[in-house]
Amino acid sequence: MTEKYAILGHPISHSLSPYLQQAAFDEMKLNCSYQAVDTSPQLLPELLTQMRQGQWSGFNVTLPLKRQVLPLLDELTLSAQNAGAVNTIYKKQNRLVGANTDILAIEDILNNQRLDPSNRCLLIGAGGAARAALVVLVNRGHQVTILNRTASNALFMVSETNSEDRADVATFAHPNIPALAKASRLIVNATTIGMHGGPEPNRSPISQEAFNSEHLVFDMVYSPEVTPMLHHALKAGSDTIGGLEMLVGQGAYSFKLWTGLEAPKVTMERAVREAIGIG
Ligand code: NAP
């Protein structure tokens, strides 16, 4: 019998996870299907009941359900507890376990870089992706400046992750953002600025003068592959990391939690590139 998997959220039609995961299942010759299910908060408990009954083998969870799902699960992994958010649900015996593979993917990405805990970081954004990055950065011992449009959202994120000792907050009204950037070795964009189809696709969250050749610049936006921010960073001679690596990394961890197998990352990346037309 075909094992069924899905990503739950709303809106969901834009999700790349069906391409990513179906390609992996097919490559590994697993009899599994993966679909996007438009899910309201009201429908979520019913889908989890269906998973308990064996109709579903696993779920990814995205906006706006990543936090709402927490009280409906039997167990949370450390990554999900730290993030206060779940993006993957798998079964252990008959228990539903929530994990956060965004955190695991970000950890891998940063572990592969020459970063010392003494390096300051500038984290731009205060939504779900920024929260995952903040948890990882603080766990690694970094001091973080959070730059966000809405100060209250950033302050809330800091207090919810107990990061007060390690994080301070600024907004885009700060008089000298290039100085904040200069004090940092790592710059992370976790806003939708620069995202194809987002509110400001043609803009970088910070200006060209903020970047230099000492920086490591990580843009979580994966479409386009070279975002306006990465364009600035490359021009300044910074090292760069694009969002595709995280997208594939988090999907690969979900795949492993469901199947126990190492995910075919090259196949997954190829499928995503085809889906978003960046070959
Ligand atoms: P989210 O929870 O909705 O957060 C959105 C963030 O963007 C907030 O900080 C928000 O600031 C800011 N923002 C939105 N519109 C803005 C504007 N016009 N000007 C300035 N700031 C603006 O979204 P998310 O889930 O964290 O995702 C954020 C980005 O990360 C998206 O581009 C997403 O595609 C990407 N992402 C990538 C991966 C990956 O695997 N590569 C994984 C997750 C997310 P306010 O607080 O002021 O509203």
XYZ file of C-alpha atoms and ligand atoms in Angstrom:
327
model
C 0.000 0.000 0.000
C 1.229 3.499 -0.812
C 2.372 5.456 2.242
C 0.930 8.968 2.233
C 2.748 12.143 3.292
C 1.691 15.790 3.044
C 2.548 19.370 3.832
C -0.176 21.164 5.777
C -0.681 24.931 5.806
C -2.500 27.831 4.260
C -1.891 29.083 1.618
C -0.082 25.991 0.389
C -0.174 25.968 -3.424
C 3.250 27.710 -3.606
C 5.010 25.030 -1.523
C 8.068 23.365 -3.038
C 8.007 20.454 -0.588
C 5.902 18.191 -2.877
C 8.597 18.459 -5.600
C 11.421 17.990 -3.099
C 9.973 15.001 -1.249
C 8.321 13.169 -4.165
C 11.624 13.296 -6.053
C 13.365 11.752 -3.035
C 10.756 8.991 -2.614
C 10.915 8.173 -6.331
C 14.728 8.173 -6.411
C 14.809 5.732 -3.466
C 12.067 3.604 -5.119
C 9.780 3.962 -2.088
C 6.063 3.417 -2.554
C 5.182 6.831 -1.097
C 3.171 9.830 -2.259
C 3.499 13.422 -1.047
C 0.915 16.153 -1.534
C 0.048 19.665 -0.373
C -3.120 19.830 1.729
C -4.663 23.258 2.281
C -5.302 23.100 6.022
C -7.141 25.488 8.290
C -6.480 25.417 12.059
C -9.919 23.795 12.391
C -8.983 20.918 10.065
C -5.605 20.246 11.717
C -6.847 18.027 14.627
C -8.787 15.839 12.184
C -5.689 15.269 10.022
C -3.643 14.339 13.103
C -6.355 11.862 14.113
C -6.151 10.358 10.624
C -2.360 10.032 11.073
C -2.870 8.239 14.407
C -5.257 5.855 12.592
C -2.616 5.099 9.966
C -4.066 7.026 7.021
C -0.990 9.298 6.873
C 2.659 8.372 7.537
C 4.060 11.857 8.090
C 3.482 15.566 7.716
C 5.368 18.753 7.131
C 3.702 21.767 8.721
C 4.030 25.346 7.571
C 2.428 28.764 8.187
C 0.151 29.385 10.020
C 0.210 26.028 11.839
C 3.820 25.664 13.033
C 2.995 26.764 16.559
C -0.679 25.846 16.679
C 0.232 22.182 16.244
C 2.353 22.053 19.434
C -0.397 21.110 21.953
C -1.818 18.473 19.594
C 1.328 16.304 19.604
C 2.482 13.622 22.071
C 6.139 14.564 22.092
C 8.526 17.260 20.842
C 12.165 16.823 19.877
C 14.718 19.163 21.414
C 14.825 21.193 18.174
C 11.046 21.757 18.304
C 11.138 22.604 22.009
C 13.924 25.130 21.451
C 12.198 26.752 18.489
C 8.711 26.618 19.978
C 7.629 25.525 16.495
C 7.247 22.290 14.511
C 7.738 21.729 10.788
C 7.842 17.901 10.718
C 5.603 15.277 12.322
C 6.606 11.621 12.419
C 5.445 8.516 14.270
C 7.412 6.770 17.019
C 5.569 3.615 18.087
C 2.080 5.062 18.019
C 3.057 8.492 19.281
C 3.076 11.645 17.141
C 6.399 13.461 17.479
C 7.051 17.049 16.337
C 10.498 18.129 15.136
C 11.973 21.314 13.714
C 14.251 20.456 10.821
C 14.817 24.144 9.914
C 16.942 24.303 13.064
C 18.883 21.164 12.133
C 19.552 22.505 8.621
C 20.742 25.901 9.900
C 23.028 24.172 12.425
C 24.621 22.119 9.636
C 25.110 25.172 7.438
C 26.803 27.199 10.183
C 28.878 24.241 11.419
C 30.402 24.065 7.933
C 31.630 27.675 8.131
C 34.628 29.257 9.793
C 32.661 30.985 12.547
C 33.890 31.565 16.065
C 31.399 31.974 18.947
C 32.989 35.391 19.537
C 31.773 36.562 16.088
C 28.791 38.902 16.331
C 25.825 38.298 14.016
C 23.270 40.572 12.398
C 19.981 38.707 12.015
C 17.423 40.479 9.831
C 13.814 39.462 10.519
C 11.681 38.217 13.403
C 9.310 35.656 11.873
C 9.454 31.859 11.993
C 12.677 31.516 10.005
C 14.429 34.182 12.078
C 13.356 32.466 15.276
C 14.994 29.208 14.134
C 18.179 31.110 13.261
C 18.192 32.945 16.596
C 17.925 29.676 18.541
C 20.873 28.214 16.629
C 23.010 31.357 16.912
C 22.430 31.731 20.645
C 23.128 28.005 21.220
C 26.417 28.465 19.394
C 27.312 31.299 21.750
C 27.027 34.235 19.349
C 25.915 37.729 20.312
C 23.118 38.738 17.921
C 21.704 42.068 16.779
C 18.198 41.611 15.387
C 17.109 44.098 12.760
C 13.390 44.063 12.028
C 10.712 46.378 10.640
C 8.526 45.920 13.728
C 10.455 46.221 16.999
C 7.716 44.586 19.079
C 7.897 41.387 16.998
C 11.664 41.195 17.506
C 11.368 41.860 21.257
C 8.694 39.161 21.524
C 10.957 36.685 19.699
C 13.843 37.489 22.053
C 11.739 37.014 25.159
C 10.092 33.799 23.912
C 13.472 32.234 23.132
C 14.997 33.484 26.412
C 17.705 35.249 24.406
C 17.777 38.519 26.367
C 21.434 38.060 27.399
C 22.597 37.402 23.862
C 20.393 39.576 21.650
C 19.581 43.236 21.117
C 17.025 44.754 18.795
C 17.077 47.545 16.193
C 14.689 48.625 13.447
C 15.310 49.854 9.902
C 15.078 53.378 11.358
C 18.483 52.804 13.044
C 20.756 55.740 12.094
C 23.772 53.610 11.128
C 22.885 50.146 9.838
C 26.231 49.799 7.981
C 27.950 50.114 11.394
C 25.773 47.306 12.802
C 26.779 45.203 9.811
C 30.453 46.094 10.176
C 30.436 44.918 13.799
C 29.139 41.528 12.626
C 30.928 38.674 10.882
C 27.685 36.897 9.874
C 24.662 38.599 8.279
C 21.459 36.541 7.898
C 18.362 37.634 6.006
C 15.236 35.908 7.330
C 12.711 38.399 5.938
C 10.682 38.121 2.757
C 12.559 41.122 1.303
C 14.176 40.113 -1.998
C 11.884 37.107 -2.446
C 10.355 36.483 -5.850
C 6.609 37.003 -5.458
C 7.093 38.697 -2.065
C 6.263 42.264 -1.047
C 9.645 43.733 -2.101
C 11.274 41.405 -4.622
C 13.797 43.884 -6.026
C 15.303 45.216 -2.823
C 17.993 44.156 -0.360
C 17.064 44.620 3.325
C 20.333 46.530 3.814
C 22.294 48.680 1.386
C 25.423 47.896 -0.617
C 27.687 49.959 1.678
C 26.914 47.619 4.596
C 28.851 44.687 3.080
C 32.561 43.946 3.028
C 34.942 41.087 2.250
C 35.063 39.944 5.905
C 31.368 39.070 5.920
C 29.652 35.725 5.620
C 26.186 36.498 4.215
C 23.342 33.946 4.415
C 20.068 34.750 2.649
C 17.279 32.302 3.512
C 15.315 33.454 0.464
C 15.770 30.739 -2.186
C 14.059 32.328 -5.176
C 15.814 33.982 -6.933
C 19.008 32.048 -6.273
C 21.063 35.259 -6.208
C 18.885 37.699 -4.289
C 19.458 41.465 -4.276
C 21.205 41.057 -0.892
C 23.490 38.308 -2.155
C 24.212 40.444 -5.207
C 25.476 43.247 -2.909
C 27.455 40.754 -0.841
C 29.142 39.164 -3.850
C 30.040 42.598 -5.206
C 31.695 43.436 -1.874
C 33.675 40.170 -1.870
C 31.733 38.557 1.011
C 31.299 34.794 1.289
C 27.670 33.867 0.596
C 25.170 31.100 1.308
C 21.833 30.932 -0.545
C 18.478 29.680 0.740
C 18.407 26.518 -1.407
C 20.916 24.781 0.860
C 18.618 25.254 3.849
C 15.524 24.255 1.874
C 17.109 20.986 0.790
C 18.696 20.453 4.221
C 15.451 20.761 6.155
C 13.663 18.511 3.652
C 16.419 15.910 3.904
C 16.080 15.776 7.699
C 12.285 15.338 7.392
C 12.817 12.499 4.905
C 15.243 10.797 7.299
C 12.844 11.097 10.250
C 10.074 9.441 8.209
C 12.043 6.722 6.427
C 15.211 6.226 8.480
C 17.172 6.669 5.232
C 19.726 9.251 4.119
C 17.942 11.560 1.678
C 19.167 11.868 -1.931
C 19.988 15.581 -1.601
C 21.297 16.009 -5.147
C 18.006 14.708 -6.563
C 16.020 16.901 -4.188
C 17.944 20.020 -5.175
C 17.533 19.224 -8.858
C 13.755 18.850 -8.398
C 13.485 22.209 -6.631
C 15.608 23.942 -9.257
C 13.361 22.566 -11.986
C 10.237 23.608 -10.086
C 11.377 27.209 -9.693
C 12.974 27.392 -13.111
C 16.606 27.931 -12.106
C 17.848 24.760 -13.774
P 7.253 35.257 8.457
O 7.153 34.453 9.711
O 6.025 35.737 7.786
O 8.213 36.541 8.770
C 8.375 37.546 7.815
C 9.509 38.491 8.209
O 9.712 39.396 7.108
C 9.215 39.369 9.412
O 10.422 39.675 10.063
C 8.620 40.628 8.775
O 8.792 41.798 9.555
C 9.486 40.744 7.548
N 8.858 41.495 6.472
C 7.812 41.095 5.696
N 7.518 42.031 4.780
C 8.373 43.062 4.995
C 8.568 44.323 4.374
N 7.813 44.718 3.339
N 9.550 45.120 4.837
C 10.322 44.722 5.872
N 10.200 43.541 6.507
C 9.222 42.719 6.060
O 8.040 34.444 7.343
P 9.156 33.287 7.561
O 8.496 31.958 7.534
O 10.002 33.649 8.727
O 9.993 33.419 6.197
C 10.862 34.523 5.973
C 11.680 34.271 4.717
O 12.528 33.138 4.911
C 10.822 33.967 3.485
O 11.404 34.593 2.367
C 10.923 32.457 3.346
O 10.800 32.031 2.011
C 12.343 32.212 3.857
N 12.492 30.853 4.387
C 13.383 30.042 3.772
C 13.564 28.762 4.243
C 14.568 27.874 3.563
O 14.517 26.663 3.781
N 15.474 28.440 2.788
C 12.830 28.289 5.343
C 11.919 29.144 5.955
C 11.756 30.433 5.452
P 7.660 42.283 10.619
O 7.940 41.518 11.886
O 7.879 43.723 10.721
O 6.317 41.915 10.016
